[in-house]
Amino acid sequence: DNPFPNSFVYSYGHRNSQGIAWTEDGTMYASEFGQDTWDELNKIEAGGNYGWPEVEGIVGEDGFIDPLQQWSPDDASPSGIAIHDGTIYIANLRGERLRTVPLTDPAT
């Protein structure tokens, strides 16, 4: 079901995806290392452009899909991601924490 004919590409503009997880309905989420400014939680859409290397984090520009959340690398450096019982769990290496993100409102 890739959106680009004769291609393995599903979406693009990802810098360094560290974890990918799916909800029961098949929605895909990814935790990503940024370069210098922002680490991200993204809801992945077929054919979506997530901005790298032109943009990092939430920019609100046409043509790019903004992350649901962004964090400073000092507070995050996300690694694994899992989804269970309506919650996204993201392990953060440098931030030394386990983030919980409710699926009912993942942008908060």
CSV table of C-alpha atoms in Angstrom, one decimal:
chain,number,residue,atom,x,y,z
A,1,ASP,CA,0.0,0.0,0.0
A,2,ASN,CA,2.9,2.4,-0.5
A,3,PRO,CA,1.8,5.7,-1.9
A,4,PHE,CA,4.6,6.0,-4.5
A,5,PRO,CA,4.4,3.6,-7.4
A,6,ASN,CA,7.3,1.0,-7.7
A,7,SER,CA,8.9,2.3,-4.5
A,8,PHE,CA,9.5,1.0,-0.9
A,9,VAL,CA,9.0,4.6,0.4
A,10,TYR,CA,5.9,5.1,2.5
A,11,SER,CA,6.7,8.6,3.9
A,12,TYR,CA,9.8,10.8,3.9
A,13,GLY,CA,11.6,13.6,5.6
A,14,HIS,CA,12.5,11.6,8.7
A,15,ARG,CA,15.8,12.2,10.3
A,16,ASN,CA,16.4,9.3,12.7
A,17,SER,CA,13.4,7.2,13.6
A,18,GLN,CA,14.2,5.4,16.8
A,19,GLY,CA,10.9,3.6,17.4
A,20,ILE,CA,7.8,2.8,15.4
A,21,ALA,CA,4.5,1.5,16.8
A,22,TRP,CA,0.9,0.9,15.6
A,23,THR,CA,-2.5,1.3,17.2
A,24,GLU,CA,-5.0,-1.4,16.9
A,25,ASP,CA,-6.6,0.4,14.0
A,26,GLY,CA,-3.3,0.5,12.1
A,27,THR,CA,-2.3,4.1,12.8
A,28,MET,CA,1.5,4.4,12.8
A,29,TYR,CA,3.5,6.6,15.2
A,30,ALA,CA,7.3,7.2,15.3
A,31,SER,CA,9.7,8.7,17.8
A,32,GLU,CA,12.6,10.5,16.1
A,33,PHE,CA,15.9,12.1,17.0
A,34,GLY,CA,16.3,15.6,15.7
A,35,GLN,CA,19.7,17.1,14.9
A,36,ASP,CA,20.2,20.0,17.2
A,37,THR,CA,16.9,21.6,18.0
A,38,TRP,CA,14.0,19.2,18.4
A,39,ASP,CA,13.2,15.5,18.9
A,40,GLU,CA,9.7,14.5,17.8
A,41,LEU,CA,6.7,12.3,18.0
A,42,ASN,CA,5.1,11.9,14.6
A,43,LYS,CA,1.8,10.4,13.4
A,44,ILE,CA,2.9,8.8,10.1
A,45,GLU,CA,0.7,9.3,7.0
A,46,ALA,CA,1.1,7.7,3.6
A,47,GLY,CA,3.1,10.0,1.3
A,48,GLY,CA,3.8,12.5,4.1
A,49,ASN,CA,6.8,14.8,4.1
A,50,TYR,CA,8.1,15.3,7.7
A,51,GLY,CA,10.6,18.0,6.7
A,52,TRP,CA,14.1,16.7,7.2
A,53,PRO,CA,16.5,18.2,6.2
A,54,GLU,CA,14.7,21.5,5.4
A,55,VAL,CA,12.9,21.8,8.7
A,56,GLU,CA,13.0,20.4,12.2
A,57,GLY,CA,10.2,20.4,14.8
A,58,ILE,CA,6.9,22.3,14.5
A,59,VAL,CA,7.2,24.9,11.7
A,60,GLY,CA,3.6,25.3,10.4
A,61,GLU,CA,4.8,25.4,6.7
A,62,ASP,CA,2.7,24.1,3.8
A,63,GLY,CA,4.1,20.9,2.4
A,64,PHE,CA,5.4,19.5,5.7
A,65,ILE,CA,3.7,17.5,8.4
A,66,ASP,CA,4.4,18.9,11.9
A,67,PRO,CA,5.2,16.5,14.7
A,68,LEU,CA,2.5,16.0,17.4
A,69,GLN,CA,5.0,16.8,20.0
A,70,GLN,CA,8.6,18.1,20.1
A,71,TRP,CA,11.1,18.2,22.9
A,72,SER,CA,14.6,19.5,23.4
A,73,PRO,CA,17.2,16.8,22.9
A,74,ASP,CA,18.4,17.6,26.5
A,75,ASP,CA,15.0,16.5,27.8
A,76,ALA,CA,14.4,13.6,25.4
A,77,SER,CA,16.6,11.7,22.9
A,78,PRO,CA,13.7,9.3,22.3
A,79,SER,CA,14.4,5.6,21.7
A,80,GLY,CA,11.8,2.8,21.9
A,81,ILE,CA,8.1,3.4,21.5
A,82,ALA,CA,5.1,1.2,22.4
A,83,ILE,CA,1.4,1.6,22.4
A,84,HIS,CA,-0.8,0.0,25.0
A,85,ASP,CA,-4.3,0.5,26.3
A,86,GLY,CA,-4.8,4.0,24.7
A,87,THR,CA,-1.3,5.4,25.6
A,88,ILE,CA,1.9,5.9,23.7
A,89,TYR,CA,5.0,5.1,25.8
A,90,ILE,CA,8.3,6.6,24.7
A,91,ALA,CA,11.6,5.9,26.4
A,92,ASN,CA,13.9,8.9,26.5
A,93,LEU,CA,17.6,8.2,26.8
A,94,ARG,CA,19.2,11.6,27.6
A,95,GLY,CA,16.1,12.9,29.3
A,96,GLU,CA,16.1,9.7,31.5
A,97,ARG,CA,12.3,9.4,31.6
A,98,LEU,CA,9.4,7.4,30.2
A,99,ARG,CA,7.0,9.7,28.5
A,100,THR,CA,3.3,8.8,28.3
A,101,VAL,CA,1.1,10.4,25.6
A,102,PRO,CA,-2.6,9.7,25.6
A,103,LEU,CA,-4.0,8.7,22.2
A,104,THR,CA,-7.1,10.7,22.8
A,105,ASP,CA,-5.1,13.9,22.6
A,106,PRO,CA,-1.5,13.2,21.5
A,107,ALA,CA,-0.6,16.8,20.8
A,108,THR,CA,-0.8,17.8,24.5
